[in-house]
Amino acid sequence: MNLLAHIQDHFLIFDGAFGTVLMDGCLKPGENPTVLNITHPEEVAAIHKNYLKSGAMVVTLNTFSCSRFKLEGLPYTMEELVKAAFDCAARAVDEAGKSAYIIYDMGPCGKLLEPMGEVSFGEAYELCKEQALLAEKYGADAVLIETMADLYEIKAALLAVKENTSLPVFCSITIEQNGRTYTGGCIESMAAMLESLGADAVGINCSVGPKDLLPHAKKLASLTRLPVIIQPNAGLPQEHDGVTTFDVTPEEYAEVMAELAKSGVNILGGCCGTNYDYIRLLAEKVLPLEPVKRNVAPRETACTPSVCVEVSENTPVFCLVTPENAAELSGYISSGDFDSILDIVLDKLYDVEAEYIFLDATLLSGVSPERVSALLKHLQTAVRLPFGIAAQSVEDAETMTREYNGKAWVKLL
């Protein structure tokens, strides 16, 4: 069955942790596990095979650490490592004697994006594009972008896959116990942004154990019309005599995952600390259930990574561009004097109780969409509120908001 058709009406059982199992075998401390696709293909294929025999319906490729940054200094090219990962998967499927979806695994690039780090949005896009093209070339059924803590990076990754391949894309963030990523991203913003950009499934992985993740997963399921993927850790790691263990048993894990399935989550698997027993019991608990059809109403939203606002005619708004100041602001933007506009915003926001800022670009004169994009990026370095924009065309709106960190509310005039 086509993967996208499958996740609309059926459960999809993912596999569990890869590194956890490898740590008990051939992976050396500090070694990039992707190298094992070439140096120890038998062990990699065996892990895939054992997960399939335990009830997994997918093979998540051993490509999580395949970003160009993480491969620096290694004696293999990215393409050699990716091809080897596909070879290991094919071998596992053949030996397991069952069909499976092959999922390319894309993790964080290994460096922070601007403004917190040194990697630009465009550079992150190109890093992910390299992997996406190889994923499609060698026959992946989908790309899983996972363990992302920065919504700006996951936006770049999603666009890179959607714009350069025809592959379905699953997107998954990692959160802390407070429900936010370590960069401050919230579930509401993640759901709004990724759904608007065309993700095929959204979810949460790694993070904490299934019980602690339960309320956040239920919230996500209530916020999006997309299929939801949840892959928790086997609880919190504990270290005893130099050995790392996890505090949730396979039985406890499977019980909570079944509760998630009853809440509308239909793509389930495991992350750190899980192994074949976790996936076997998960499949046994979940597959007899009937997938839940969620009915989530669409919402008009504007968000930054940390703030998500539902936009309606009653939502308090600060209109940045007016007929009276349009000429002045056009001059500032054309000359690159974004600080003068930032001063206006910061000054005016003290006088209003706005929940978002509206920028009507149709009132500006002689200002290109690219300049509006640059302005929005500059304002976001100091302004916490999300933005709405008015544009004359879809193309202009897409250019203005492409590198916006979050999801801008768009009105076409």
PDB file of C-alpha atoms in Angstrom, residues 121 125 145 148 150-160 193-194 197 401-408:
ATOM      1  CA  PHE A 121      18.834  29.392   6.723  1.00  0.00           C
ATOM      2  CA  TYR A 125      18.575  24.232   3.300  1.00  0.00           C
ATOM      3  CA  ILE A 145      13.248  14.688   9.851  1.00  0.00           C
ATOM      4  CA  MET A 148      14.868  18.662  15.921  1.00  0.00           C
ATOM      5  CA  ASP A 150      15.058  24.324  16.451  1.00  0.00           C
ATOM      6  CA  LEU A 151      11.896  25.012  14.455  1.00  0.00           C
ATOM      7  CA  TYR A 152      13.911  27.185  12.064  1.00  0.00           C
ATOM      8  CA  GLU A 153      16.102  24.211  11.151  1.00  0.00           C
ATOM      9  CA  ILE A 154      13.154  21.877  10.688  1.00  0.00           C
ATOM     10  CA  LYS A 155      11.558  24.490   8.393  1.00  0.00           C
ATOM     11  CA  ALA A 156      14.710  24.585   6.238  1.00  0.00           C
ATOM     12  CA  ALA A 157      14.845  20.778   6.159  1.00  0.00           C
ATOM     13  CA  LEU A 158      11.179  20.366   5.225  1.00  0.00           C
ATOM     14  CA  LEU A 159      11.425  22.890   2.393  1.00  0.00           C
ATOM     15  CA  ALA A 160      14.600  21.217   1.116  1.00  0.00           C
ATOM     16  CA  MET A 193       4.094  25.932  10.756  1.00  0.00           C
ATOM     17  CA  LEU A 194       4.695  22.389   9.537  1.00  0.00           C
ATOM     18  CA  LEU A 197       4.423  24.018   4.730  1.00  0.00           C
ATOM     19  CA  THR A 401       7.920  34.674   4.467  1.00  0.00           C
ATOM     20  CA  ARG A 402      10.345  32.016   3.223  1.00  0.00           C
ATOM     21  CA  GLU A 403      13.044  32.812   5.792  1.00  0.00           C
ATOM     22  CA  TYR A 404      10.620  34.013   8.436  1.00  0.00           C
ATOM     23  CA  ASN A 405      11.204  32.017  11.614  1.00  0.00           C
ATOM     24  CA  GLY A 406       7.765  30.518  12.147  1.00  0.00           C
ATOM     25  CA  LYS A 407       4.558  30.976  10.187  1.00  0.00           C
ATOM     26  CA  ALA A 408       3.324  34.416   9.194  1.00  0.00           C
TER      27      ALA A 408
END
